[in-house]
CSV table of C-alpha atoms and ligand atoms in Angstrom, one decimal:
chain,number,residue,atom,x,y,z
A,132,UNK,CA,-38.1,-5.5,5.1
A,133,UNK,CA,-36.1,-6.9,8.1
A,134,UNK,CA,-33.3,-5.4,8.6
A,135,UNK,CA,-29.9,-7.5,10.8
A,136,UNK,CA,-28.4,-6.3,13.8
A,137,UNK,CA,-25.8,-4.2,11.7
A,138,UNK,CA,-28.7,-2.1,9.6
A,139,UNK,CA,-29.3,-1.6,6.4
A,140,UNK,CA,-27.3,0.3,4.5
A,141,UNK,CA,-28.9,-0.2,0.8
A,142,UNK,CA,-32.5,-1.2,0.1
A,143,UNK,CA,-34.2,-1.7,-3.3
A,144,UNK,CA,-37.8,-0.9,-3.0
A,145,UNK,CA,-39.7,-2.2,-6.5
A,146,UNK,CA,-37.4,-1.6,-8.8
A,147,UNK,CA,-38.1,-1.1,-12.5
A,148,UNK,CA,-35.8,-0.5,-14.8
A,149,UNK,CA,-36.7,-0.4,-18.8
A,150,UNK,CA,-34.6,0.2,-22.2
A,151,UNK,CA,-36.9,1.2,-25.3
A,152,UNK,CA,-35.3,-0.1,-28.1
A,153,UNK,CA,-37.0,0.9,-31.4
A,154,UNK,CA,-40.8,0.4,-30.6
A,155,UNK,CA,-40.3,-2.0,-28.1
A,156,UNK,CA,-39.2,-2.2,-24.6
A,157,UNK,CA,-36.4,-4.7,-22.7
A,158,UNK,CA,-38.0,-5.5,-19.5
A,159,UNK,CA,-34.9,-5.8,-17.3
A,160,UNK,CA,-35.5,-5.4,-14.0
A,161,UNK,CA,-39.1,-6.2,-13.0
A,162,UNK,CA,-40.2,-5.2,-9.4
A,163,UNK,CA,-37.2,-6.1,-7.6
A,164,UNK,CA,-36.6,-5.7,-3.9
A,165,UNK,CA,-33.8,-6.5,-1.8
A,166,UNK,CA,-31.9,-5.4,1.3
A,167,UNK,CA,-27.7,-5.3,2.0
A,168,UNK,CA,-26.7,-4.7,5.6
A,169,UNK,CA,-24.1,-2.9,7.0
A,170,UNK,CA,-21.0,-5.5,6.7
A,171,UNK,CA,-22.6,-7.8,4.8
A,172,UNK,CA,-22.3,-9.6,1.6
A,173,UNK,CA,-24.6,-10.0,-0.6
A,174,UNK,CA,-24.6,-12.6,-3.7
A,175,UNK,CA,-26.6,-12.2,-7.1
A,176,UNK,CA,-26.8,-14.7,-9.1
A,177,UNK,CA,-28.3,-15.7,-12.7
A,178,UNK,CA,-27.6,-16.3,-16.0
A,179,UNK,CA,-26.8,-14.0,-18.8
A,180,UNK,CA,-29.0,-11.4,-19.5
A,181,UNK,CA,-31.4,-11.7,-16.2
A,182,UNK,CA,-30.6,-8.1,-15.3
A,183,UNK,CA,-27.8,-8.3,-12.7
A,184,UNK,CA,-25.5,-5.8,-14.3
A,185,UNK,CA,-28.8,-3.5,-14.7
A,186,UNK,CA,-29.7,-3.6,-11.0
A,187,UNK,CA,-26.1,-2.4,-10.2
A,188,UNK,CA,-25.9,0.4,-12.5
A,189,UNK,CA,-29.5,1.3,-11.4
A,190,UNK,CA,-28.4,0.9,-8.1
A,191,UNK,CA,-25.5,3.5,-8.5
A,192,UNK,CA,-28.1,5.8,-10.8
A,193,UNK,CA,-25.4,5.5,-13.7
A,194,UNK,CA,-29.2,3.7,-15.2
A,195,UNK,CA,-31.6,6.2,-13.4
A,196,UNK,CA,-34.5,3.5,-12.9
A,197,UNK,CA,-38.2,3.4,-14.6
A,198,UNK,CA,-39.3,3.1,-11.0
A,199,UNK,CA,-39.0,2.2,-7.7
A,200,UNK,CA,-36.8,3.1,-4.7
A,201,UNK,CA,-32.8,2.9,-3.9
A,202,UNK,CA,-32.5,3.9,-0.5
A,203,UNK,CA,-28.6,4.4,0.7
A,204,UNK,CA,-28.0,5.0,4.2
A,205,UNK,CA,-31.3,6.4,4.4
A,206,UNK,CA,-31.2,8.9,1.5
A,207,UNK,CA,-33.2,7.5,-1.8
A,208,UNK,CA,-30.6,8.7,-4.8
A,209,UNK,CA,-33.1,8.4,-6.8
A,210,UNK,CA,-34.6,11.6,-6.4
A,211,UNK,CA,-31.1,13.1,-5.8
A,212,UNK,CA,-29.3,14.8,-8.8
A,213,UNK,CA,-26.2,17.1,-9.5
A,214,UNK,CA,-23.8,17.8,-6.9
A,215,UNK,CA,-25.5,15.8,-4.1
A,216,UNK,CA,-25.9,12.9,-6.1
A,217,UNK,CA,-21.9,13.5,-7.1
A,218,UNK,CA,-21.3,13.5,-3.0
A,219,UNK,CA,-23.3,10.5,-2.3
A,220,UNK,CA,-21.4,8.0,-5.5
A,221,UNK,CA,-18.5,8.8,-3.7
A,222,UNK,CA,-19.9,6.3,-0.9
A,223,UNK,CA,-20.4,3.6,-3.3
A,224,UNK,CA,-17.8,2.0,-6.2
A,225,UNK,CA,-18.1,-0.4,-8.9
A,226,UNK,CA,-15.7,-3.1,-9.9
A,227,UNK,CA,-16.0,-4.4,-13.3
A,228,UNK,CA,-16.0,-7.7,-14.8
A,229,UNK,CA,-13.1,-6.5,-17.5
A,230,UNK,CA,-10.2,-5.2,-15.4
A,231,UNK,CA,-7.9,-4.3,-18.7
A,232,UNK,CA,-10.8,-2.8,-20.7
A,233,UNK,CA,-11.7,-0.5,-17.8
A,234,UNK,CA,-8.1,1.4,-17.3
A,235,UNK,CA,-7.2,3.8,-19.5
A,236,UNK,CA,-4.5,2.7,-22.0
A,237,UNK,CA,-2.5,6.0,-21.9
A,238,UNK,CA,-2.4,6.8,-18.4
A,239,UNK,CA,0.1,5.8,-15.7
A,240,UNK,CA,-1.5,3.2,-12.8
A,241,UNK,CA,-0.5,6.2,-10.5
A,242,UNK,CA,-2.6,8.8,-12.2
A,243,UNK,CA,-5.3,5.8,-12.6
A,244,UNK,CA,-5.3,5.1,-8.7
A,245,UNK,CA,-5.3,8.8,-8.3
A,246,UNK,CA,-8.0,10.4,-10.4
A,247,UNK,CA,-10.8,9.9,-8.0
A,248,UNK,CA,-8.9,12.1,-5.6
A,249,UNK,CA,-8.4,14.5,-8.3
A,250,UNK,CA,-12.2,14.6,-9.0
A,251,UNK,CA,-13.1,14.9,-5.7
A,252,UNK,CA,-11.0,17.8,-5.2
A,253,UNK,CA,-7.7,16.5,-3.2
A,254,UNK,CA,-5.4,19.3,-4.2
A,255,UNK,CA,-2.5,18.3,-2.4
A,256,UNK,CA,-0.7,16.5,-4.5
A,257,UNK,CA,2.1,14.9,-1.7
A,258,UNK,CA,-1.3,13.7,0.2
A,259,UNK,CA,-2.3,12.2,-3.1
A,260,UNK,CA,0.3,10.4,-3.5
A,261,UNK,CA,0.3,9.0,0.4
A,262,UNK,CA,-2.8,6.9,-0.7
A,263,UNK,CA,-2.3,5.7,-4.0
A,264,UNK,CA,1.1,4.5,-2.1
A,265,UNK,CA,-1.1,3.2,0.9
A,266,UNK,CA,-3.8,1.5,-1.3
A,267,UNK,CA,-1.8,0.0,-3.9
A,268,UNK,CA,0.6,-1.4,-1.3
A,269,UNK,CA,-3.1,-3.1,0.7
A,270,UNK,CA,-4.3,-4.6,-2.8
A,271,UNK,CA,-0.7,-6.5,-2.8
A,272,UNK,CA,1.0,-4.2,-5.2
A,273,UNK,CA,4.7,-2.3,-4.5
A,274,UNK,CA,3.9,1.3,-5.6
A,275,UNK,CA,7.3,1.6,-6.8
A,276,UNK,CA,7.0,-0.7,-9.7
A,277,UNK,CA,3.3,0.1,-10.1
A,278,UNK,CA,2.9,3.6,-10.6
A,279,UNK,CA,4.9,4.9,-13.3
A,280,UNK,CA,3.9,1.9,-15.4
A,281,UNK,CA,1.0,1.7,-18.2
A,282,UNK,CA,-1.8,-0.9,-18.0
A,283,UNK,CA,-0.8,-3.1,-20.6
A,284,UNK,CA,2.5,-4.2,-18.8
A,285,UNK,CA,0.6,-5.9,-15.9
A,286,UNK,CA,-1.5,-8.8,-16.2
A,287,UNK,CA,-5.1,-9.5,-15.3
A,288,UNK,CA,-5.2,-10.4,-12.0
A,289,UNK,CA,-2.8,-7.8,-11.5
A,290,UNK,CA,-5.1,-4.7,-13.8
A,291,UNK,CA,-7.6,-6.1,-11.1
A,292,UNK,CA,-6.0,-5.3,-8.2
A,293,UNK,CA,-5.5,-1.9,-9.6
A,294,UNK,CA,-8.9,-1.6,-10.6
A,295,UNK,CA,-9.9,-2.7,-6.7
A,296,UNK,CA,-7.4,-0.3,-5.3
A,297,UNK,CA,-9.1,2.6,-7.6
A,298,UNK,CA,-12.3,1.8,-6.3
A,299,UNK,CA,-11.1,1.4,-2.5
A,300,UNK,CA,-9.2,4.9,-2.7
A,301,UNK,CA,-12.0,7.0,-2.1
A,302,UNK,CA,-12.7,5.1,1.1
A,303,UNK,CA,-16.9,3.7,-0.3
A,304,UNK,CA,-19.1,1.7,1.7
A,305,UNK,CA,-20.9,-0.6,-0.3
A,306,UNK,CA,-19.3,-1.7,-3.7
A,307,UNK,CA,-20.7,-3.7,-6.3
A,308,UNK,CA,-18.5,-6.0,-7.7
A,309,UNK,CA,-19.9,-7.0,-11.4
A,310,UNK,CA,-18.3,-10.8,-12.4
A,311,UNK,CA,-15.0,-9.2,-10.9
A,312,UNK,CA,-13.1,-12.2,-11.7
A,313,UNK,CA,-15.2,-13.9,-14.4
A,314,UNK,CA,-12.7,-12.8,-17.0
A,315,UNK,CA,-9.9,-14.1,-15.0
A,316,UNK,CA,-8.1,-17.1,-15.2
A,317,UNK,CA,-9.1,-19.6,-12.6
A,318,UNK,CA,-6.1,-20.2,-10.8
A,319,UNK,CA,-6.3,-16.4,-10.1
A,320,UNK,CA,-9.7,-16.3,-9.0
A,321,UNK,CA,-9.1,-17.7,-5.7
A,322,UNK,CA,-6.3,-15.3,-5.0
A,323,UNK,CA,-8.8,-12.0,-6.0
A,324,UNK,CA,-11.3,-13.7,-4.1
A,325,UNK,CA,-9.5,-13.9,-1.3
A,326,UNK,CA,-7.9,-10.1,-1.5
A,327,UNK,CA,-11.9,-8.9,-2.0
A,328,UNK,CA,-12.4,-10.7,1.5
A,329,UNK,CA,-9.2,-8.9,3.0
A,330,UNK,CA,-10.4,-5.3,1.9
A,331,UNK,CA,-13.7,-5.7,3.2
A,332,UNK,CA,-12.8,-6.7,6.9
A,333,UNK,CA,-9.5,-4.0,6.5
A,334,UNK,CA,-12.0,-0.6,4.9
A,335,UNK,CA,-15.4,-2.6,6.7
A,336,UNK,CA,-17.0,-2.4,3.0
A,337,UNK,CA,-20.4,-4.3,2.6
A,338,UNK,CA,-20.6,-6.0,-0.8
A,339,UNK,CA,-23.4,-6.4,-3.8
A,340,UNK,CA,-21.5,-9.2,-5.3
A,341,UNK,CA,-22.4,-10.3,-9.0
A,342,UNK,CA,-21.4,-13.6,-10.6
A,343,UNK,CA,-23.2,-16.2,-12.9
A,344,UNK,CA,-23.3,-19.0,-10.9
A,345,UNK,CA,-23.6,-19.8,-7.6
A,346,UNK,CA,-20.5,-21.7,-7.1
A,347,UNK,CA,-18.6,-18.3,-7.3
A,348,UNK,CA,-20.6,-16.5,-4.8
A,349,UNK,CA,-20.8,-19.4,-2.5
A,350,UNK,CA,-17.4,-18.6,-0.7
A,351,UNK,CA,-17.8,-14.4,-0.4
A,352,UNK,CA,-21.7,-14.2,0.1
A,353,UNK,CA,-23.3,-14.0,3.5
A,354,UNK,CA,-26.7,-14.1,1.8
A,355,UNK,CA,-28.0,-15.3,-1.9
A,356,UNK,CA,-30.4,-13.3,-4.3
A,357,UNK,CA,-31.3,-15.5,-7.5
A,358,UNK,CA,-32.6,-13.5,-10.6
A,359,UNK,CA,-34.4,-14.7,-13.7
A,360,UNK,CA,-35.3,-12.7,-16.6
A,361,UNK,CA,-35.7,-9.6,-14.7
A,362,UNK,CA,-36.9,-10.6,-11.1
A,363,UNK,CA,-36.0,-11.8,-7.9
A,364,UNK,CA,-37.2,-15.3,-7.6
A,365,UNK,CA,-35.3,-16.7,-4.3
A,366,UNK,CA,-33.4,-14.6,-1.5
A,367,UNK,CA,-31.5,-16.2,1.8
A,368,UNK,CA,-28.9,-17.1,3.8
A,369,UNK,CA,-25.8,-18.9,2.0
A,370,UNK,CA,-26.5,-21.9,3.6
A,371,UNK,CA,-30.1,-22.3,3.3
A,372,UNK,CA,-30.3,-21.5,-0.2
A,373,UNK,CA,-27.2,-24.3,-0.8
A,374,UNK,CA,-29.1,-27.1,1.4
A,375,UNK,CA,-32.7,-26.5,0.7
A,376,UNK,CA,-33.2,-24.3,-1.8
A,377,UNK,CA,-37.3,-23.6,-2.4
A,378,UNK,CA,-37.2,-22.0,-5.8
A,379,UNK,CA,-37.1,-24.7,-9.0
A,380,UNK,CA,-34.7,-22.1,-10.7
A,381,UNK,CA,-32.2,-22.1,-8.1
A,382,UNK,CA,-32.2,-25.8,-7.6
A,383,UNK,CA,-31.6,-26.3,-11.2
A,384,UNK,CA,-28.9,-23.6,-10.8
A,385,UNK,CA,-27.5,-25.7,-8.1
A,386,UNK,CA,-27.5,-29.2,-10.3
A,387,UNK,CA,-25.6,-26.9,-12.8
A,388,UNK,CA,-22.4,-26.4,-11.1
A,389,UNK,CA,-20.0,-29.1,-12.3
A,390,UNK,CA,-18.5,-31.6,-9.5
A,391,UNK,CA,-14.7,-32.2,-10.0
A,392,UNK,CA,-15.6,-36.0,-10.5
A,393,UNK,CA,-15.2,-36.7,-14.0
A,394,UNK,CA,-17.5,-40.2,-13.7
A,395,UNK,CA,-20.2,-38.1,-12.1
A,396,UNK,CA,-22.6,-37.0,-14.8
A,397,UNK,CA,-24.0,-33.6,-15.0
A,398,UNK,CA,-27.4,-33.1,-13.7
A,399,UNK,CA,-30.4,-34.1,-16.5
A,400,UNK,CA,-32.7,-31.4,-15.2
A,401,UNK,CA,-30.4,-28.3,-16.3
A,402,UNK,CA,-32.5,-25.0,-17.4
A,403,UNK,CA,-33.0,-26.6,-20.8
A,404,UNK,CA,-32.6,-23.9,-24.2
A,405,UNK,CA,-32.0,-20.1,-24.2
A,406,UNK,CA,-34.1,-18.1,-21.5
A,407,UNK,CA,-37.1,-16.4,-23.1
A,408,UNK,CA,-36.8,-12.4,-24.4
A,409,UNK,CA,-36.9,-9.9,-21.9
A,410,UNK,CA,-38.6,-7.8,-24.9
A,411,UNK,CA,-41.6,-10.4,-24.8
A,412,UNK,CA,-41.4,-12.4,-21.2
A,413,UNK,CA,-43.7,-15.0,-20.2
A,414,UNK,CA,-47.0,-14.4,-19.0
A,415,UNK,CA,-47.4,-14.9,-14.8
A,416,UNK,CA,-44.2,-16.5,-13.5
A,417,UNK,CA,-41.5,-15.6,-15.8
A,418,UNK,CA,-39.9,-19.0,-15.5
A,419,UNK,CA,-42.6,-21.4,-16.4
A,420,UNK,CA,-41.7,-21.8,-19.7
A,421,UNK,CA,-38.6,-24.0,-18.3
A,422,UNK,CA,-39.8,-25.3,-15.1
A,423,UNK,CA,-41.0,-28.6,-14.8
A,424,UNK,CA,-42.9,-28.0,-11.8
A,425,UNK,CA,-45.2,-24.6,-14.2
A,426,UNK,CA,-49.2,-25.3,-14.2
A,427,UNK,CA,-51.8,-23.1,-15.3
A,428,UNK,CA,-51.6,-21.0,-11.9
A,429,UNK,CA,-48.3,-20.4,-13.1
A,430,UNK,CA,-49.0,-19.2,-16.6
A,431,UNK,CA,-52.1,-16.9,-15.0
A,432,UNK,CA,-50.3,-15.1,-11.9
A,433,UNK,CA,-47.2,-13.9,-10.9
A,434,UNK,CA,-45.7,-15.5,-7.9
A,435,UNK,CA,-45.4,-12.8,-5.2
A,436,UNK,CA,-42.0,-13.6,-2.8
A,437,UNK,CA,-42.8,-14.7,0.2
A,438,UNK,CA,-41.3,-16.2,3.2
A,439,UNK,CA,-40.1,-20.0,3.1
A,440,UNK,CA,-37.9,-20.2,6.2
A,441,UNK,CA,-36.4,-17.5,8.3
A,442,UNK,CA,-34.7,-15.1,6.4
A,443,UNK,CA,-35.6,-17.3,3.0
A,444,UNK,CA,-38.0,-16.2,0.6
A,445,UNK,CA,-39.1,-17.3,-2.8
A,446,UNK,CA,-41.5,-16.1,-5.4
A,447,UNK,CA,-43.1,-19.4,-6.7
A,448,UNK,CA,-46.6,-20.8,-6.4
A,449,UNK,CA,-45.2,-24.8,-5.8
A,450,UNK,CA,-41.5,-24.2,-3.8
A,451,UNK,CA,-39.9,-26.9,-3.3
A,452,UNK,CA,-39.6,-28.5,0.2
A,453,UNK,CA,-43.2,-26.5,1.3
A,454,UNK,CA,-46.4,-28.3,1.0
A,455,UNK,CA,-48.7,-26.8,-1.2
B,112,ATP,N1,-28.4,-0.2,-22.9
B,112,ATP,C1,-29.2,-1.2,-23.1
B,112,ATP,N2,-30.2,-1.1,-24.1
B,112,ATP,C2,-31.0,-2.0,-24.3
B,112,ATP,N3,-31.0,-3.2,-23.7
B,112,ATP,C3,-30.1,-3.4,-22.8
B,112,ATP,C4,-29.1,-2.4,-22.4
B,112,ATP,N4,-28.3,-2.9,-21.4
B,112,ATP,C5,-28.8,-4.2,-21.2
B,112,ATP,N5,-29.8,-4.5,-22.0
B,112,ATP,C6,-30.6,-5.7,-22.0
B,112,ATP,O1,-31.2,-5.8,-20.7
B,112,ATP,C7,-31.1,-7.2,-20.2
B,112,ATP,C8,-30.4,-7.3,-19.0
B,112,ATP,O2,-29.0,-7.0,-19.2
B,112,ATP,P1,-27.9,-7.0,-18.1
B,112,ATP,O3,-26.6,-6.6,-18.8
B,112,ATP,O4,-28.3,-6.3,-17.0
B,112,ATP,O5,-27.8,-8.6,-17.7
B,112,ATP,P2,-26.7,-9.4,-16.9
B,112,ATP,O6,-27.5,-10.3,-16.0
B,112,ATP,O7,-25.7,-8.5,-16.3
B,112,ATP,O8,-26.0,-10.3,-18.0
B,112,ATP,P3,-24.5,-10.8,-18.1
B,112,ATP,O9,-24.4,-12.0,-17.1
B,112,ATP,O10,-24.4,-11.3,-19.5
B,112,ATP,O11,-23.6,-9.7,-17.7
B,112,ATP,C9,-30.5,-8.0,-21.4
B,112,ATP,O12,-31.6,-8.5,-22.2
B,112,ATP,C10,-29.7,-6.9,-22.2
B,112,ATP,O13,-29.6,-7.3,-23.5
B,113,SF4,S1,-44.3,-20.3,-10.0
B,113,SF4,FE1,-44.7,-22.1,-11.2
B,113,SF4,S2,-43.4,-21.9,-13.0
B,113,SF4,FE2,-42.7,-20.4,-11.5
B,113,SF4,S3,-41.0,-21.5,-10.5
B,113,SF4,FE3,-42.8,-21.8,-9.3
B,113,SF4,S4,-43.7,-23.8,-10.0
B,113,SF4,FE4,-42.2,-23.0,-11.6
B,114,MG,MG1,-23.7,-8.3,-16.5
């Protein structure tokens, strides 16, 4: 797995990661591998239900995985438990897509902002109260109308700014941000966007950055994985995976987002119907049931992800642009 100039600080070796439900079993994540740097961000895209949330939580071991490796700095968590695992979370925070739903109703945004402190065992409480002061104020918040206040008396944009500054307290090195502003509205997207940018050059954070579509992740990400029912099927560089994308998936993904011309006509090649069940997925390629490039190759073996371009890879037996 190359690795940039910076060095990886997370790598997912063949991940698995399974739910039994009843007598069956949700295949959510299927064999998936991917790298983050040191610095970098690192866009995952797909639509609902193709396992992105799943990876995340797997990634943190709030999901312990089925199989495969997460490798953090170069400690694999998953074969770390208790107090050591406790020690290493502290190094990596997730943001959530529901800011309101995930702060306590009851509790003051002080105490919120302050509780991982507490449970990491910050006594003190006048140094406590130094970095809620200090975090709240570099999320864009005035502590002294934030911190004796409740949740429900700030909006969303503003619960997630809190939420970010909860996260940030603790000082992590990678966090993965789940749909962060997906349940926002749009003319506040931009501006939590734009503060997620600011925190990661001001704390030098490296980002796993979840959305559904790819226009979203366009502006943040340094690099773009593309998930379908449970696997990886393209990985690259921002730009590439905009301009020449090799995997049909993403390329339908990409006629998918809307244009702000209201005479231009949305693409006629959209994923068509529901994605299949992850309780039952297709045979070989998991996509081939919607992809109008699928032959029997397709249907017989799975594609194995291999590199396109530099830095690009994609795990399909006919990419796009590559002569077959
Ligand atoms: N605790 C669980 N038990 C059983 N199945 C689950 C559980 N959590 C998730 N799943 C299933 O696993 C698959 C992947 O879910 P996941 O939430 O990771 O997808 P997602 O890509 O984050 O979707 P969304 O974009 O809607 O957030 C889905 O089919 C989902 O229904
Ligand atoms: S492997 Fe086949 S079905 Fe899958 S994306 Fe490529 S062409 Fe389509
Ligand atoms: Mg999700």
């Amino acid at each position: 797995m190359a690795a940039s100039d910076n060095g990886t600080l997370l790598a997912v070796e063949n991940l698995v990661v399974e739910y039994p439900v009843g007598n069956k079993t949700v295949y959510a994540v299927s064999d998936v591998s991917l790298h983050v740097d040191r610095g970098e961000t690192l866009g995952l895209v797909g639509e609902s239900g193709c396992g992105k949330s799943t990876l995340g939580r797997a990634v943190l071991q709030l999901r312990r995985p089925t199989a495969g490796t997460v490798t953090f700095d170069g400690i694999d968590l998953t074969k770390l438990e208790g107090e050591a695992l406790r020690r290493m979370r502290r190094r990596l925070q997730l943001i959530f897509q529901d800011p309101i739903a995930s702060l306590n109703p009851r509790r003051r945004i002080g105490d919120i902002v302050a509780e991982p402190l507490v449970i990491t065992g910050v006594t003190d409480r006048d140094e406590r109260d130094l970095r809620v002061r200090a975090v709240l104020t570099a999320v864009g918040l005035d502590p002294d109308l934030t911190m004796s206040r409740l949740p429900h008396e700030f909006s969303g944009g503003q619960c997630q700014r809190i939420c970010i500054a909860r996260a940030l307290i603790l000082e992590p090195e990678l966090v993965i941000c789940d749909e962060p502003v997906s349940a926002l509205d749009v003319s506040i997207r931009a501006q939590i966007l734009n503060l997620l940018e600011d925190m990661k050059r001001r704390y030098g954070l490296t980002l796993l950055f979840i959305a559904h579509d790819l226009a979203v992740v366009k502006a943040v990400s340094d690099r773009i994985a593309v998930m379908y029912l449970g696997r990886l099927c393209e990985i690259g560089p921002t730009e590439q995976i905009f301009t020449h994308p090799a995997h049909p998936y993403t390329a339908l993904l990409l006629d998918a987002i809307p244009v702000p011309d209201p005479s231009v006509k949305p693409a006629a090649n959209v994923p068509i119907g529901e994605p299949p069940s992850p309780i039952a997925p297709p045979s070989g390629c998991r996509f081939r049931t919607r992809c109008p490039r699928a032959d029997q190759r397709c249907a017989d073996q799975v594609p194995a992800l291999r590199e396109i371009s530099p830095g690009q890879l994609a795990a399909c037996h006919h990419p796009l642009g590559v002569a077959n």
